[in-house]
Short mmCIF file of C-alpha atoms in Angstrom, two decimals:
data_model
loop_
_atom_site.label_atom_id
_atom_site.label_comp_id
_atom_site.label_asym_id
_atom_site.label_seq_id
_atom_site.Cartn_x
_atom_site.Cartn_y
_atom_site.Cartn_z
CA MET A 1 25.60 15.31 -1.51
CA LEU A 2 23.83 15.37 2.77
CA VAL A 3 23.17 11.54 2.60
CA ASP A 4 26.48 11.11 1.80
CA SER A 5 28.47 13.11 3.39
CA GLN A 6 27.69 10.92 6.42
CA PRO A 7 30.47 7.85 7.60
CA ASP A 8 27.55 5.29 7.17
CA LEU A 9 25.03 6.69 4.94
CA ARG A 10 25.66 6.00 1.74
CA VAL A 11 23.75 6.72 -1.97
CA VAL A 12 23.81 3.73 -3.62
CA VAL A 13 20.84 4.50 -6.19
CA GLU A 14 18.60 7.38 -7.48
CA ALA A 15 15.18 7.52 -9.29
CA GLY A 16 12.86 10.25 -11.15
CA ASP A 17 9.71 8.15 -10.47
CA GLY A 18 8.17 5.36 -9.06
CA ARG A 19 8.56 3.31 -12.08
CA GLN A 20 12.04 4.36 -12.31
CA ALA A 21 12.81 3.65 -8.30
CA VAL A 22 11.03 -0.31 -8.71
CA GLU A 23 13.56 -1.00 -11.68
CA ALA A 24 16.10 0.44 -9.72
CA LEU A 25 15.62 -1.06 -6.87
CA ALA A 26 14.79 -5.12 -8.54
CA ARG A 27 18.59 -4.25 -10.07
CA THR A 28 20.38 -2.77 -6.59
CA PRO A 29 18.62 -3.69 -3.17
CA VAL A 30 19.12 -1.03 -0.51
CA ASP A 31 18.35 -1.36 2.84
CA VAL A 32 16.13 2.29 3.69
CA VAL A 33 14.28 4.71 0.36
CA LEU A 34 13.40 7.94 1.06
CA MET A 35 9.96 7.70 -1.12
CA ASP A 36 8.39 10.85 -2.31
CA VAL A 37 4.18 10.20 -2.57
CA ARG A 38 3.18 12.45 -5.32
CA MET A 39 5.60 11.76 -8.15
CA PRO A 40 4.44 11.55 -12.65
CA VAL A 41 4.62 7.76 -13.92
CA LEU A 42 3.82 6.20 -10.39
CA ASP A 43 2.73 7.70 -7.66
CA GLY A 44 4.85 6.71 -4.46
CA VAL A 45 2.06 5.21 -3.39
CA GLU A 46 2.62 2.02 -5.33
CA ALA A 47 5.77 2.15 -5.78
CA THR A 48 6.14 1.43 -1.66
CA ARG A 49 4.26 -1.66 -2.13
CA GLN A 50 6.00 -2.72 -5.01
CA VAL A 51 9.13 -2.33 -4.59
CA LEU A 52 8.16 -4.55 -0.74
CA ALA A 53 6.56 -7.01 -2.47
CA ALA A 54 10.06 -7.59 -3.88
CA ASP A 55 11.79 -6.96 -0.95
CA PRO A 56 9.91 -7.33 2.69
CA ALA A 57 13.85 -6.51 4.51
CA THR A 58 13.41 -2.75 2.82
CA ARG A 59 12.60 0.30 4.98
CA VAL A 60 10.73 2.55 3.34
CA LEU A 61 10.83 6.43 4.13
CA VAL A 62 8.47 8.43 3.01
CA LEU A 63 8.83 11.94 1.79
CA THR A 64 5.50 14.44 2.78
CA THR A 65 4.76 18.03 2.41
CA PHE A 66 1.68 18.05 4.69
CA ASP A 67 1.27 15.71 7.53
CA LEU A 68 -2.07 14.80 7.17
CA ASP A 69 -1.44 13.69 3.54
CA ASP A 70 -3.77 10.73 2.56
CA TYR A 71 -2.06 9.52 0.58
CA VAL A 72 0.76 8.61 3.39
CA LEU A 73 -1.61 6.65 5.16
CA SER A 74 -1.85 4.66 2.06
CA ALA A 75 1.79 4.31 2.03
CA VAL A 76 1.77 2.93 5.50
CA ALA A 77 -0.75 0.37 4.50
CA ALA A 78 1.32 -0.19 1.69
CA GLY A 79 4.17 -1.14 4.41
CA ALA A 80 6.27 2.19 4.72
CA SER A 81 8.08 2.49 8.06
CA GLY A 82 6.79 5.59 9.01
CA PHE A 83 6.79 9.42 7.49
CA LEU A 84 8.95 12.77 7.43
CA LEU A 85 8.06 16.36 6.81
CA LYS A 86 9.99 17.69 2.92
CA ASP A 87 10.87 20.71 5.32
CA ALA A 88 12.56 18.47 8.49
CA GLN A 89 15.90 19.97 8.99
CA PRO A 90 19.41 18.05 7.30
CA GLU A 91 19.87 16.41 11.05
CA GLU A 92 15.92 15.65 11.02
CA LEU A 93 16.70 13.72 8.09
CA LEU A 94 19.06 11.84 8.90
CA ASP A 95 17.94 10.21 12.60
CA ALA A 96 14.89 9.00 9.99
CA VAL A 97 17.25 7.38 7.98
CA ARG A 98 19.39 5.83 11.40
CA VAL A 99 16.09 5.29 13.07
CA VAL A 100 13.84 3.00 10.04
CA HIS A 101 17.06 1.00 9.60
CA SER A 102 17.10 0.26 12.94
CA GLY A 103 13.20 -0.04 13.55
CA GLU A 104 14.30 1.45 16.81
CA ALA A 105 10.89 3.92 17.15
CA VAL A 106 8.61 5.59 14.93
CA VAL A 107 9.99 8.43 12.36
CA ALA A 108 7.93 11.52 13.43
CA ALA A 109 6.31 10.50 16.08
CA SER A 110 3.92 13.28 16.94
CA ALA A 111 3.18 13.72 13.17
CA THR A 112 2.48 10.08 12.79
CA ARG A 113 0.49 9.62 15.95
CA ARG A 114 -1.69 12.59 14.79
CA LEU A 115 -2.20 10.85 11.25
CA LEU A 116 -3.64 8.24 12.86
CA ARG A 117 -5.55 9.65 15.48
CA HIS A 118 -7.46 11.30 12.18
CA VAL A 119 -7.98 8.30 10.95
CA ALA A 120 -8.57 6.58 14.24
CA PRO A 121 -12.46 5.20 12.88
CA LEU A 122 -11.12 4.24 9.24
CA LEU A 123 -8.46 2.08 11.13
CA ARG A 124 -11.79 0.24 13.20
CA GLY A 125 -13.41 -0.04 10.20
CA GLY A 126 -15.71 3.56 9.77
CA PRO A 127 -15.37 6.18 8.14
CA ALA A 128 -13.49 9.02 8.04
CA ASP A 129 -13.23 12.63 6.15
CA GLY A 130 -11.45 12.80 3.26
CA THR A 131 -9.38 9.62 3.70
CA PRO A 132 -9.90 7.18 0.85
CA ALA A 133 -11.79 4.08 1.04
CA GLY A 134 -10.06 1.03 1.21
CA ALA A 135 -6.63 2.70 2.26
CA LEU A 136 -6.29 0.20 5.20
CA PRO A 137 -6.82 -3.83 4.95
CA ALA A 138 -9.24 -4.87 6.11
CA PRO A 139 -8.13 -7.32 9.17
CA ALA A 140 -6.91 -11.16 8.51
CA ARG A 141 -8.45 -12.13 11.97
CA GLY A 142 -11.36 -11.00 13.72
CA VAL A 143 -10.88 -7.25 15.32
CA GLY A 144 -8.66 -7.84 18.81
CA GLU A 145 -7.83 -11.62 17.98
CA GLU A 146 -3.96 -9.96 16.80
CA LEU A 147 -3.46 -9.18 20.62
CA ASP A 148 -4.46 -12.44 21.98
CA GLY A 149 -1.47 -13.43 22.70
CA LEU A 150 0.19 -10.98 24.08
CA THR A 151 0.63 -10.98 28.27
CA ALA A 152 -0.13 -7.41 29.77
CA ARG A 153 3.17 -6.13 29.83
CA GLU A 154 3.57 -6.93 26.13
CA ARG A 155 -0.02 -4.50 25.97
CA GLU A 156 1.42 -1.80 27.80
CA VAL A 157 4.01 -2.17 25.59
CA LEU A 158 2.67 -1.73 23.07
CA VAL A 159 -0.27 1.45 24.04
CA LEU A 160 3.21 3.57 24.99
CA MET A 161 5.34 2.61 21.43
CA ALA A 162 0.72 3.38 20.14
CA GLN A 163 1.88 6.60 22.22
CA GLY A 164 5.51 7.86 19.66
CA LEU A 165 7.28 6.66 23.00
CA SER A 166 10.80 5.42 22.42
CA ASN A 167 12.56 2.09 23.19
CA THR A 168 14.74 4.81 25.73
CA GLU A 169 11.32 6.83 27.01
CA ILE A 170 9.23 3.28 27.47
CA ALA A 171 12.05 1.84 29.70
CA GLU A 172 11.88 5.35 32.13
CA HIS A 173 8.19 5.31 32.02
CA LEU A 174 7.79 1.73 33.31
CA VAL A 175 11.68 1.50 35.00
CA LEU A 176 12.84 -1.53 32.73
CA GLY A 177 16.48 -2.04 31.71
CA ARG A 178 16.30 -0.76 27.81
CA SER A 179 17.45 -3.92 26.29
CA THR A 180 14.42 -5.42 28.11
CA VAL A 181 12.05 -3.17 26.76
CA LYS A 182 13.78 -3.85 23.51
CA THR A 183 13.06 -7.77 23.79
CA HIS A 184 9.26 -6.94 24.86
CA VAL A 185 8.99 -4.75 21.73
CA GLY A 186 10.04 -7.47 19.23
CA ARG A 187 7.64 -9.99 20.54
CA VAL A 188 4.85 -7.58 20.26
CA LEU A 189 5.80 -7.15 16.12
CA GLU A 190 6.60 -11.38 16.08
CA LYS A 191 3.32 -12.69 17.96
CA THR A 192 1.28 -9.77 15.75
CA GLY A 193 2.37 -10.32 12.38
CA SER A 194 4.00 -6.71 12.33
CA ARG A 195 6.66 -6.05 10.77
CA ASP A 196 8.03 -3.14 12.42
CA ARG A 197 6.47 -0.22 14.86
CA VAL A 198 4.51 1.54 12.16
CA GLN A 199 2.71 -2.06 11.37
CA ALA A 200 2.06 -2.12 15.22
CA VAL A 201 0.65 1.06 15.75
CA VAL A 202 -1.68 1.01 12.58
CA LEU A 203 -2.81 -2.90 14.44
CA ALA A 204 -3.12 -0.56 17.57
CA TYR A 205 -5.91 1.37 16.36
CA ARG A 206 -7.50 -0.70 14.53
CA THR A 207 -8.42 -3.06 16.67
CA GLY A 208 -9.27 0.24 19.67
CA LEU A 209 -5.96 -0.96 22.21
CA VAL A 210 -5.84 2.79 21.91
CA HIS A 211 -8.11 5.84 21.48
CA PRO A 212 -7.40 9.38 19.71
CA GLU A 213 -8.69 11.10 22.58
CA ASP A 214 -5.38 9.08 24.42
CA ASP A 215 -3.02 11.62 25.68
CA PRO A 216 0.70 10.00 25.46
CA ALA A 217 1.94 8.96 28.79
CA PRO A 218 3.92 11.32 30.74
CA GLY A 219 7.41 11.49 31.22
#
């Protein structure tokens, strides 16, 4: 009812568990999926992996009860574009759907950043307490090589993305036009082979470009 109440949003299909979701989406492609991570028959992590394997253009927004739920890490590793707490306000949920669809910013930026900091050692190949082993894939290339093609400005933009800043905030911080920042973000995604901003943020932590102790850039 909430989603359908919006003039620019429409519920296309609903499913009761992960398997039903995968089967339904195979018949009816959608732009954005709201995916619960804890479901019977097939959990949201595996469902996310299967949905994106079938259609990489689909954006998956994971819904979870806890912002440091280990399932969320696995869902991000499976290709989810972001996550949101189930107790989020209606306006926040609607905004998150639009944000994920546009690829404009990491959803629930502060919570996403806390999650990544929690598992930063794992992202760089070390252990992390309470984190499922093998939740993130091993680097396809040597650590840091994914960043070799980035210019100094593009690296700077990636750092700010990893700190949870939106394009508008990055533009203000670097005193650049918003369209210029959007171009830089697009080049970062293309050069690093990241499908969206969340995957680029994961890469920034995994390669050590951003560290858990780094503070967000000043406003």
